[in-house]
Coordinates of C-alpha atoms in Angstrom, one line a residue:
Chain A
M1 CA 121.7 38.6 154.3
H2 CA 121.3 38.7 158.0
L3 CA 119.8 41.7 159.5
S4 CA 120.1 42.7 163.1
S5 CA 116.9 43.7 165.1
A6 CA 118.1 47.3 165.1
A7 CA 118.3 47.2 161.2
I8 CA 114.9 45.7 161.0
E9 CA 113.3 48.3 163.1
N10 CA 115.2 51.2 161.4
P11 CA 115.4 50.3 157.7
N12 CA 117.6 52.7 155.8
R13 CA 117.6 53.8 152.2
R14 CA 120.1 51.0 151.3
D15 CA 117.8 48.3 152.7
F16 CA 115.0 49.8 150.6
L17 CA 117.1 49.8 147.5
Y18 CA 118.1 46.1 148.0
I19 CA 114.5 45.0 148.3
A20 CA 113.2 47.2 145.4
T21 CA 116.0 45.9 143.2
A22 CA 115.3 42.2 144.1
A23 CA 111.6 42.7 143.5
V24 CA 112.2 44.2 140.0
G25 CA 114.6 41.5 139.2
A26 CA 112.0 38.8 140.2
V27 CA 109.3 40.4 138.1
G28 CA 111.8 40.8 135.2
A29 CA 112.7 37.1 135.5
A30 CA 109.1 36.0 135.5
A31 CA 108.4 38.3 132.5
V32 CA 111.1 36.6 130.6
A33 CA 110.2 33.1 131.7
W34 CA 106.6 33.4 130.6
P35 CA 107.1 33.5 126.8
L36 CA 109.4 30.5 127.1
V37 CA 106.6 28.6 128.9
D38 CA 103.6 29.8 127.0
Q39 CA 105.0 29.0 123.5
M40 CA 104.3 25.4 124.2
N41 CA 100.5 26.1 124.6
P42 CA 98.1 25.3 121.7
D43 CA 99.0 27.9 118.9
A44 CA 96.8 30.2 116.9
S45 CA 96.6 27.7 114.0
T46 CA 95.4 24.9 116.4
L47 CA 92.9 27.3 118.0
A48 CA 91.7 28.3 114.5
L49 CA 90.5 24.7 113.7
A50 CA 88.1 24.7 116.6
S51 CA 84.9 23.6 114.7
I52 CA 83.8 21.0 112.1
E53 CA 80.5 20.1 110.4
V54 CA 79.3 16.6 110.0
D55 CA 76.7 15.2 107.6
L56 CA 74.4 12.9 109.5
S57 CA 72.4 11.5 106.6
S58 CA 75.0 8.9 105.8
I59 CA 75.0 7.4 109.3
A60 CA 72.8 4.4 109.6
E61 CA 70.9 3.5 112.7
G62 CA 73.2 1.6 115.1
Q63 CA 76.4 3.0 113.4
I64 CA 79.1 5.0 115.2
V65 CA 81.2 7.3 113.2
V66 CA 84.5 8.7 114.4
V67 CA 85.2 12.2 113.3
K68 CA 88.3 14.2 114.1
W69 CA 87.8 17.5 116.0
R70 CA 90.6 19.4 117.5
G71 CA 93.1 16.7 116.6
G72 CA 91.2 13.9 118.5
P73 CA 88.2 11.7 118.0
V74 CA 84.6 12.5 118.5
F75 CA 81.9 9.7 118.4
V76 CA 78.8 10.4 116.5
R77 CA 76.4 7.5 117.3
H78 CA 73.1 7.0 115.7
R79 CA 71.5 5.2 118.5
T80 CA 68.8 2.4 118.0
K81 CA 65.6 2.4 120.1
K82 CA 67.0 -0.3 122.4
E83 CA 70.2 1.7 123.1
I84 CA 68.2 4.8 123.9
D85 CA 65.9 2.8 126.3
D86 CA 68.9 1.2 128.0
A87 CA 70.5 4.6 128.6
V88 CA 67.3 6.3 129.7
N89 CA 66.2 3.5 132.0
T90 CA 69.5 3.3 133.9
P91 CA 68.9 4.4 137.5
L92 CA 71.4 7.2 138.5
S93 CA 72.3 5.2 141.6
E94 CA 74.2 2.8 139.4
L95 CA 76.4 5.5 137.9
K96 CA 79.9 6.5 139.0
D97 CA 79.5 9.9 137.5
P98 CA 75.7 10.4 137.7
Q99 CA 74.1 12.2 134.8
T100 CA 70.8 11.4 133.0
D101 CA 70.7 10.5 129.4
Q102 CA 68.6 13.6 128.6
E103 CA 71.4 15.9 129.9
R104 CA 73.8 14.3 127.4
V105 CA 71.9 14.5 124.2
K106 CA 70.0 17.2 122.2
K107 CA 68.1 14.6 120.1
P108 CA 67.8 11.1 121.7
E109 CA 68.8 9.2 118.5
W110 CA 72.1 11.2 118.2
L111 CA 74.7 10.7 120.9
I112 CA 77.7 13.0 120.3
V113 CA 80.6 12.5 122.8
S114 CA 84.3 12.9 122.9
G115 CA 86.1 9.6 121.8
V116 CA 88.8 10.1 124.4
C117 CA 88.8 7.8 127.4
T118 CA 88.7 9.8 130.5
H119 CA 91.3 7.5 132.1
L120 CA 94.4 8.0 130.0
G121 CA 93.2 9.1 126.6
C122 CA 92.9 5.9 124.5
V123 CA 90.1 5.7 122.0
P124 CA 87.4 3.2 123.3
L125 CA 86.0 0.6 120.9
G126 CA 82.3 0.8 120.0
H127 CA 79.6 -1.8 120.7
E128 CA 81.9 -3.4 123.2
G129 CA 81.7 -4.2 126.9
Q130 CA 78.8 -5.3 129.1
Y131 CA 76.7 -2.3 128.3
E132 CA 77.3 -2.4 124.5
G133 CA 78.4 1.2 124.7
W134 CA 82.2 1.3 124.4
K135 CA 85.1 -0.5 126.0
C136 CA 88.6 1.0 126.2
P137 CA 91.3 -1.3 125.0
C138 CA 94.0 0.2 127.2
H139 CA 92.8 -0.3 130.7
G140 CA 89.4 -1.8 130.4
S141 CA 87.1 1.1 131.2
V142 CA 83.5 0.3 130.2
Y143 CA 81.0 3.0 129.0
D144 CA 77.2 2.6 128.4
T145 CA 75.2 3.7 125.3
S146 CA 75.1 7.2 126.8
G147 CA 78.9 7.2 127.0
R148 CA 78.7 7.1 130.8
I149 CA 81.5 5.4 132.8
R150 CA 80.2 2.1 134.3
Q151 CA 83.4 0.0 135.1
G152 CA 87.1 0.4 135.2
P153 CA 89.6 3.0 136.2
A154 CA 88.1 6.0 134.3
P155 CA 86.9 8.6 136.6
A156 CA 84.3 10.4 134.4
N157 CA 81.8 10.1 131.6
L158 CA 82.9 10.7 128.0
P159 CA 82.5 14.5 127.8
V160 CA 79.9 16.0 125.5
P161 CA 81.5 18.6 123.2
E162 CA 79.7 21.8 122.3
Y163 CA 77.5 21.2 119.2
T164 CA 74.5 22.6 117.3
F165 CA 72.2 21.0 114.8
L166 CA 72.4 23.2 111.7
S167 CA 69.5 21.1 110.2
D168 CA 68.1 17.7 110.6
T169 CA 71.0 16.1 108.8
R170 CA 73.9 18.5 109.6
V171 CA 75.6 19.1 113.0
K172 CA 78.3 21.6 113.8
I173 CA 80.8 20.5 116.5
G174 CA 82.7 23.1 118.4
Chain B
M1 CA 139.7 9.3 148.7
S2 CA 143.4 9.3 149.6
G3 CA 146.2 7.6 147.9
S4 CA 146.1 9.2 144.3
P5 CA 149.7 10.0 143.5
T6 CA 150.4 13.3 142.1
Y7 CA 150.7 13.3 138.3
V8 CA 153.9 14.6 136.7
P9 CA 153.8 15.0 132.9
K10 CA 156.9 13.6 131.2
S11 CA 157.2 16.2 128.4
A12 CA 158.0 19.9 128.8
L13 CA 154.9 20.7 126.8
G14 CA 152.9 18.4 129.0
R15 CA 154.2 20.3 132.1
W16 CA 153.5 23.7 130.5
F17 CA 149.9 22.6 129.7
E18 CA 149.3 20.8 133.1
S19 CA 150.3 24.0 135.0
R20 CA 147.6 25.9 132.9
L21 CA 144.8 23.3 132.8
P22 CA 145.4 20.2 134.9
I23 CA 143.0 18.0 133.0
M24 CA 145.6 15.2 132.4
G25 CA 146.2 15.0 136.1
L26 CA 142.4 14.7 136.7
V27 CA 142.2 11.8 134.1
H28 CA 145.1 10.2 135.7
S29 CA 143.9 10.4 139.2
S30 CA 140.3 9.3 138.2
F31 CA 141.0 6.5 135.7
V32 CA 144.5 5.4 136.2
A33 CA 145.8 5.7 139.7
F34 CA 142.3 5.7 141.3
P35 CA 142.3 2.9 144.0
V36 CA 139.7 0.2 143.4
P37 CA 138.6 -2.2 146.0
R38 CA 140.4 -5.5 145.3
N39 CA 137.3 -7.7 145.9
L40 CA 135.0 -6.3 143.2
N41 CA 133.1 -8.8 141.2
Y42 CA 131.7 -8.6 137.6
L43 CA 128.6 -6.8 138.7
W44 CA 130.9 -3.8 139.2
T45 CA 131.6 -3.7 135.3
F46 CA 128.1 -2.5 134.7
G47 CA 129.1 1.2 135.3
A48 CA 131.5 0.9 132.3
I49 CA 128.9 -1.0 130.3
L50 CA 126.5 1.9 130.9
A51 CA 128.9 4.5 129.9
V52 CA 129.5 2.6 126.6
M53 CA 125.8 2.3 126.0
L54 CA 125.2 6.0 126.5
A55 CA 128.0 6.7 124.1
A56 CA 126.5 4.3 121.6
Q57 CA 123.1 5.9 122.0
I58 CA 124.3 9.4 121.5
I59 CA 126.4 8.5 118.4
T60 CA 123.7 6.5 116.7
G61 CA 121.1 9.0 117.7
I62 CA 123.0 11.9 116.2
I63 CA 123.3 9.9 112.9
L64 CA 119.6 9.0 112.9
A65 CA 118.7 12.7 113.4
M66 CA 120.5 13.5 110.2
H67 CA 118.0 11.5 108.3
Y68 CA 114.9 11.6 110.4
V69 CA 112.1 14.2 109.9
P70 CA 110.3 15.3 113.0
S71 CA 106.8 16.1 111.6
A72 CA 103.6 14.1 111.9
P73 CA 103.0 13.6 108.1
A74 CA 106.6 12.7 107.4
A75 CA 108.0 11.0 110.4
F76 CA 106.8 7.5 109.8
A77 CA 108.0 7.6 106.1
S78 CA 111.4 9.0 107.1
V79 CA 112.0 6.1 109.4
E80 CA 111.2 3.7 106.5
H81 CA 113.5 5.8 104.4
I82 CA 116.2 5.3 106.9
M83 CA 115.6 1.5 107.0
R84 CA 115.5 1.2 103.2
D85 CA 117.5 3.9 101.5
V86 CA 120.1 5.4 103.7
N87 CA 123.4 3.5 103.7
Y88 CA 123.6 1.3 106.8
G89 CA 120.4 3.1 108.0
W90 CA 119.0 -0.2 109.2
L91 CA 122.0 -0.8 111.2
M92 CA 122.0 2.6 112.9
R93 CA 118.2 2.3 113.7
Y94 CA 118.5 -1.3 115.1
L95 CA 121.6 -0.3 117.1
H96 CA 119.6 2.6 118.5
S97 CA 116.3 0.8 119.2
N98 CA 117.9 -2.3 120.7
G99 CA 120.6 -0.1 122.3
A100 CA 117.8 1.5 124.4
S101 CA 116.8 -2.0 125.7
M102 CA 120.4 -2.9 126.4
F103 CA 120.8 0.4 128.2
F104 CA 117.9 -0.4 130.5
L105 CA 119.0 -4.0 131.0
A106 CA 122.4 -2.8 132.2
V107 CA 120.9 -0.1 134.4
Y108 CA 118.6 -2.6 136.1
V109 CA 121.5 -5.0 136.8
H110 CA 123.4 -1.9 138.1
M111 CA 120.5 -0.8 140.3
F112 CA 119.8 -4.3 141.7
R113 CA 123.5 -4.7 142.4
G114 CA 123.3 -1.4 144.4
I115 CA 120.4 -2.6 146.4
Y116 CA 121.9 -6.0 147.2
Y117 CA 125.2 -4.7 148.3
G118 CA 123.7 -1.5 150.1
S119 CA 125.7 0.7 147.9
Y120 CA 123.3 3.6 148.7
K121 CA 124.3 3.7 152.4
A122 CA 126.5 6.4 153.9
P123 CA 128.6 8.0 152.5
R124 CA 127.1 7.3 149.1
E125 CA 123.5 8.7 149.5
V126 CA 124.1 11.6 147.0
L127 CA 125.7 9.1 144.6
W128 CA 122.6 6.9 144.7
I129 CA 120.2 9.9 144.3
L130 CA 122.2 11.1 141.2
G131 CA 121.7 7.6 139.9
V132 CA 117.9 7.8 140.5
I133 CA 117.9 11.1 138.5
I134 CA 119.8 9.5 135.7
Y135 CA 117.3 6.6 135.7
L136 CA 114.3 9.2 135.5
L137 CA 116.1 11.1 132.7
M138 CA 116.6 7.7 130.9
M139 CA 112.9 6.9 131.1
A140 CA 111.8 10.3 129.8
T141 CA 114.4 10.0 126.9
A142 CA 113.3 6.5 126.1
F143 CA 109.7 7.4 126.1
M144 CA 110.1 10.4 123.8
G145 CA 112.3 8.4 121.5
Y146 CA 109.6 5.8 121.2
V147 CA 107.2 8.3 120.1
L148 CA 109.4 9.6 117.2
P149 CA 108.7 6.8 114.6
W150 CA 105.0 7.9 114.8
G151 CA 103.6 4.5 114.6
S152 CA 100.3 3.4 116.3
M153 CA 102.0 2.3 119.5
S154 CA 104.1 5.6 119.5
F155 CA 101.0 7.5 119.4
A156 CA 99.1 5.4 122.0
G157 CA 102.2 5.6 124.3
A158 CA 102.5 9.3 124.0
T159 CA 98.7 9.6 124.7
V160 CA 98.7 7.4 127.7
I161 CA 101.8 8.8 129.4
T162 CA 100.9 12.5 128.8
N163 CA 97.5 11.7 130.1
L164 CA 98.9 10.8 133.4
F165 CA 99.2 14.5 134.1
T166 CA 95.4 14.9 133.6
A167 CA 95.1 13.0 137.0
I168 CA 96.3 16.2 138.7
P169 CA 93.3 18.0 140.2
L170 CA 92.2 21.4 138.7
V171 CA 95.2 22.0 136.5
G172 CA 95.8 18.6 134.9
T173 CA 94.0 19.2 131.6
G174 CA 95.7 22.5 131.2
V175 CA 99.0 20.9 131.7
A176 CA 98.2 18.2 129.2
H177 CA 97.3 20.7 126.6
W178 CA 100.4 22.6 127.4
L179 CA 102.5 19.4 126.8
W180 CA 100.7 18.6 123.6
G181 CA 100.6 22.0 122.2
G182 CA 97.0 21.3 121.2
Y183 CA 94.0 19.4 122.3
A184 CA 95.4 16.0 121.6
V185 CA 98.8 14.4 120.8
G186 CA 99.8 15.8 117.4
D187 CA 102.4 17.4 115.2
P188 CA 103.5 20.0 117.8
T189 CA 103.9 17.2 120.4
L190 CA 106.1 15.1 118.0
N191 CA 108.2 18.1 117.2
R192 CA 108.9 19.1 120.9
F193 CA 109.6 15.5 121.8
F194 CA 112.2 15.3 119.2
S195 CA 113.8 18.5 120.5
L196 CA 113.8 17.2 124.1
H197 CA 114.9 13.6 122.9
Y198 CA 118.0 15.3 121.5
L199 CA 118.5 17.4 124.7
L200 CA 118.0 14.9 127.5
P201 CA 120.9 12.6 126.7
F202 CA 123.3 15.5 127.1
M203 CA 121.7 16.2 130.5
I204 CA 122.2 12.6 131.4
V205 CA 125.9 13.1 130.4
G206 CA 125.9 16.0 132.8
V207 CA 124.4 14.0 135.7
V208 CA 126.7 11.0 134.9
I209 CA 129.7 13.3 135.4
L210 CA 128.3 14.3 138.8
H211 CA 127.6 10.7 139.5
V212 CA 131.2 9.7 138.7
W213 CA 132.5 12.7 140.7
A214 CA 130.5 11.6 143.7
L215 CA 131.7 8.0 143.3
H216 CA 135.3 9.2 143.3
V217 CA 134.8 11.2 146.4
A218 CA 133.3 8.4 148.4
G219 CA 135.0 5.6 146.7
Q220 CA 133.4 2.4 145.3
N221 CA 131.3 0.2 147.6
N222 CA 132.3 -3.5 147.2
P223 CA 130.8 -7.0 147.7
D224 CA 131.7 -7.0 151.4
G225 CA 130.4 -3.6 152.1
V226 CA 133.3 -2.5 154.3
E227 CA 135.2 0.7 153.6
V228 CA 138.7 0.8 152.3
Q229 CA 141.0 1.2 155.4
N230 CA 144.4 0.6 154.0
V231 CA 145.0 1.7 150.4
E232 CA 148.0 -0.6 150.0
R233 CA 146.2 -3.8 151.4
D234 CA 142.6 -3.2 150.3
T235 CA 142.9 -1.7 146.8
V236 CA 144.4 -2.1 143.3
A237 CA 145.0 0.6 140.7
F238 CA 142.1 1.5 138.4
T239 CA 144.4 0.9 135.4
P240 CA 145.2 -1.8 134.5
Y241 CA 143.1 -3.9 136.9
A242 CA 139.6 -2.3 136.6
T243 CA 140.1 -1.0 133.1
I244 CA 140.8 -4.4 131.7
K245 CA 138.1 -6.2 133.7
D246 CA 135.6 -3.6 132.5
L247 CA 136.7 -4.0 128.9
F248 CA 136.0 -7.7 129.3
G249 CA 132.6 -7.1 130.8
V250 CA 131.8 -4.6 128.1
S251 CA 132.9 -7.1 125.4
V252 CA 130.6 -9.8 126.7
F253 CA 127.8 -7.4 126.9
L254 CA 128.4 -6.2 123.4
I255 CA 128.0 -9.8 122.2
L256 CA 124.4 -9.9 123.7
Y257 CA 123.8 -6.5 122.1
A258 CA 125.1 -7.6 118.7
W259 CA 123.0 -10.8 119.0
F260 CA 119.9 -8.7 119.3
V261 CA 120.9 -6.3 116.6
F262 CA 121.8 -8.9 114.0
Y263 CA 119.7 -11.9 114.8
I264 CA 116.5 -10.7 116.4
P265 CA 116.4 -6.9 115.7
T266 CA 112.6 -6.6 116.0
Y267 CA 112.1 -9.0 118.9
L268 CA 111.6 -6.1 121.4
L269 CA 109.5 -3.9 118.9
D270 CA 105.7 -4.1 118.7
A271 CA 104.2 -5.0 115.4
D272 CA 101.6 -2.4 115.9
N273 CA 104.2 0.3 115.6
S274 CA 104.7 -0.7 112.0
V275 CA 101.3 0.8 111.4
P276 CA 101.4 4.6 111.0
A277 CA 99.8 6.6 113.9
N278 CA 96.1 7.2 113.7
P279 CA 94.6 9.6 116.2
L280 CA 91.1 8.0 115.7
V281 CA 92.1 4.4 116.5
T282 CA 93.9 2.9 119.5
P283 CA 95.5 -0.5 119.0
A284 CA 93.6 -3.3 120.6
H285 CA 96.3 -4.3 123.0
I286 CA 98.6 -1.5 124.0
V287 CA 101.9 -2.2 126.0
P288 CA 104.8 0.0 126.8
E289 CA 108.3 -1.0 126.2
W290 CA 109.5 -3.9 128.4
Y291 CA 111.6 -1.7 130.7
L292 CA 108.5 0.3 131.8
L293 CA 106.2 -2.8 132.2
P294 CA 106.5 -3.1 136.1
F295 CA 105.2 0.5 136.6
Y296 CA 102.6 0.0 134.0
A297 CA 101.4 -2.9 135.9
I298 CA 101.2 -1.0 139.2
L299 CA 99.1 1.7 137.3
R300 CA 96.7 -0.8 136.0
A301 CA 96.5 -2.7 139.4
I302 CA 94.7 0.3 140.9
P303 CA 91.1 1.1 140.0
N304 CA 91.3 4.8 140.9
K305 CA 92.8 7.1 138.3
L306 CA 94.5 9.6 140.6
V307 CA 95.7 6.9 143.1
G308 CA 97.1 4.8 140.3
V309 CA 99.2 7.7 138.9
V310 CA 100.4 8.5 142.4
A311 CA 101.4 4.9 143.0
L312 CA 103.2 4.8 139.7
A313 CA 105.2 7.9 140.5
A314 CA 105.8 6.7 144.1
A315 CA 107.1 3.4 142.8
I316 CA 109.9 5.3 141.2
I317 CA 110.5 8.3 143.6
L318 CA 110.7 6.0 146.6
L319 CA 113.9 4.6 145.3
A320 CA 115.6 7.9 145.9
F321 CA 114.8 7.5 149.6
L322 CA 116.4 4.0 149.9
P323 CA 119.4 5.4 151.9
W324 CA 117.0 6.4 154.8
L325 CA 114.4 3.6 154.3
D326 CA 117.1 0.9 154.9
T327 CA 118.0 1.2 158.5
S328 CA 120.6 -1.7 158.6
K329 CA 124.1 -0.5 159.4
V330 CA 125.5 -3.5 157.5
K331 CA 125.8 -2.7 153.8
S332 CA 126.3 -6.0 152.0
G333 CA 123.5 -8.5 151.6
K334 CA 126.2 -11.2 151.9
Y335 CA 126.0 -10.7 155.7
R336 CA 122.3 -10.1 155.9
P337 CA 120.5 -13.6 155.8
W338 CA 116.9 -12.3 156.0
F339 CA 117.6 -9.3 153.7
R340 CA 118.8 -11.7 151.1
V341 CA 115.4 -13.6 151.1
F342 CA 113.5 -10.4 150.9
F343 CA 115.7 -9.0 148.2
W344 CA 115.0 -12.0 145.9
L345 CA 111.4 -11.7 146.7
F346 CA 111.6 -8.0 145.7
V347 CA 113.2 -9.1 142.4
V348 CA 110.4 -11.6 141.9
C349 CA 107.8 -8.8 142.5
C350 CA 109.5 -6.5 139.9
V351 CA 109.9 -9.2 137.3
G352 CA 106.3 -10.6 138.0
L353 CA 104.8 -7.1 137.6
G354 CA 106.7 -6.7 134.4
Y355 CA 105.2 -9.9 133.1
L356 CA 101.7 -8.9 134.2
G357 CA 102.1 -5.5 132.5
S358 CA 102.6 -7.2 129.3
Q359 CA 99.4 -9.4 129.6
E360 CA 95.9 -8.3 128.7
V361 CA 93.8 -7.3 131.8
S362 CA 91.8 -10.1 133.4
D363 CA 90.4 -10.5 137.0
A364 CA 93.2 -13.0 137.8
S365 CA 95.9 -10.8 136.4
T366 CA 94.6 -7.7 138.2
L367 CA 94.5 -9.7 141.5
A368 CA 98.1 -11.0 140.9
A369 CA 99.3 -7.5 140.1
R370 CA 97.8 -6.1 143.2
I371 CA 99.6 -8.7 145.4
L372 CA 102.9 -8.1 143.7
A373 CA 102.4 -4.3 143.9
V374 CA 101.9 -4.6 147.7
G375 CA 105.0 -6.6 147.8
Y376 CA 107.0 -4.0 145.9
F377 CA 105.9 -1.3 148.3
A378 CA 106.2 -3.4 151.3
F379 CA 109.8 -4.2 150.6
L380 CA 110.6 -0.4 150.5
L381 CA 108.3 0.8 153.2
V382 CA 108.1 -2.0 155.8
V383 CA 110.8 -4.7 155.2
L384 CA 113.9 -2.4 154.8
P385 CA 113.1 -0.1 157.8
V386 CA 112.1 -3.0 160.1
L387 CA 114.7 -5.6 159.0
G388 CA 117.5 -3.3 160.0
L389 CA 116.3 -3.2 163.6
V390 CA 115.5 -6.9 164.1
E391 CA 117.8 -8.8 161.9
T392 CA 120.9 -10.7 163.2
T393 CA 123.6 -10.1 160.8
K394 CA 126.6 -12.4 160.2
P395 CA 130.0 -11.0 161.3
I396 CA 131.5 -8.7 158.7
P397 CA 135.2 -9.0 157.9
A398 CA 137.5 -6.5 159.5
S399 CA 138.7 -5.2 156.1
I400 CA 138.5 -5.9 152.4
A401 CA 141.9 -7.6 152.6
D402 CA 140.8 -9.9 155.3
A403 CA 137.7 -10.9 153.3
V404 CA 139.8 -11.6 150.2
L405 CA 142.4 -13.6 152.2
A406 CA 139.7 -15.6 154.1
K407 CA 138.4 -16.7 150.8
A408 CA 141.7 -17.6 149.4
K409 CA 142.8 -19.6 152.6
P410 CA 140.6 -22.7 152.2
A411 CA 141.9 -23.2 148.7
E412 CA 145.5 -23.0 149.9
A413 CA 144.8 -25.4 152.7
A414 CA 143.4 -27.9 150.2
A415 CA 146.3 -27.7 147.8
P416 CA 149.3 -26.5 149.8
Q417 CA 151.8 -27.6 147.2
A418 CA 150.2 -26.1 144.3
S419 CA 152.7 -23.9 142.3
R420 CA 151.6 -20.3 141.9

């Protein structure tokens, strides 16, 4: 619709009706489109499974246990003294995504991190790579014993999920 | 395109129907009387081969969907059920899984042919772009189809490809959760992929119709890259000439297809996909299907996540801009001596990247992949624009008929008395 300058300066009732109708139509279309889009988001049953409890008593020192939380893997690692020392003594200047080990654990012997590589989502293999933390089989990202990214294409450290110690041997993730 | 004679039905019923819905006339002018350049070679039969492969995939796919169960706990077992219990289920599945590879093999020949003979140049830009859209839809369809058996490699593939979206700043993770319907690839993901895997082939059919329509408006390109000037001299009728030649090409191609299906049906499958999906373990060596390997190699060659994903996308999207990246007015590579050299180097880059994408990552393979990735982009972004401005091309024939007759002449001179 091409409006002359006279029409723009003096809009009449019909112009108003055109614009109002179009605006209501656009809002209506968006209102219909949203449910069609939103139905693909995580549903109520998926959201309901948002926490799990893990028994730590059976995890030996040096062992990594993979538990399933929200459909994906979480690493629960019972770290040895050497692994803790390696993680603590790493200068921040060597890190791509600088974070101290203390920021990433609640108890130094228990490292709990997401088991999803921050590059493209593969599950890294434990006790592998130069830092004996994890190495991702897909594109070679290497993580240290604090789950921090050290080499490869991944941009960030393995995220630390929300968790609380219910007792010395029980932890709730989520 | 001129020269399509008007179609007159022979029967009274045919005339009655034609005056109400002129569909027979459309078929007649498109596939019978349609004028075809008389110098086409066998590379031009791949359009028909692709049409046959699309039909084969849709038919076998609809049959497989009658027996397949799109749910995470049951999908793997239902594929085994198809293989062992369903009558000829093994045949349907092997036709479908190998059919995908044959489809891509044919589309790559078709695309390289288009590049070599400059088929994307005016007036066929829209035709070419529709082809790139079909290629994108094919990749999306094939990827989702590969996820459906719910083996380890299906799961890893689904994870890696959907995680490409997490490279998008700010909204990436939200987009990934939306695609997954959860916090990781899982049952909702499988279910929607099945739905879309069923839908997309029909969208491909829709775009193929537009592709053929655009082809019939501009007319076919040909090995000499000169347009039809005189329909009488330069062309032959689609039927019988192109129809029969296409049928022969299709038959030869089907022999290759059958050889895969009956003799080496699992050659292109990954053994890891015979292990059911486990969200807590990724196979030690993950590779995509062969037809995606070059792009996978480009992704892996780049150490930065976002840049890697952008390069992967650019490697595909840039193909749509070929009509404007290539500045040469001469269409066919036959008359472009330097283009020919670079074209084959480009093919080497693509195949080399494909090989490297299948190998485990090492320093040497990463370096090689970087060199070849630079070659891939350099061909599209530097060689094609510059070559058109500096290359001395060979003289192009005045018409298709002249090109054909010039080729026939030396033979006649050598054997003037030969009976014909």
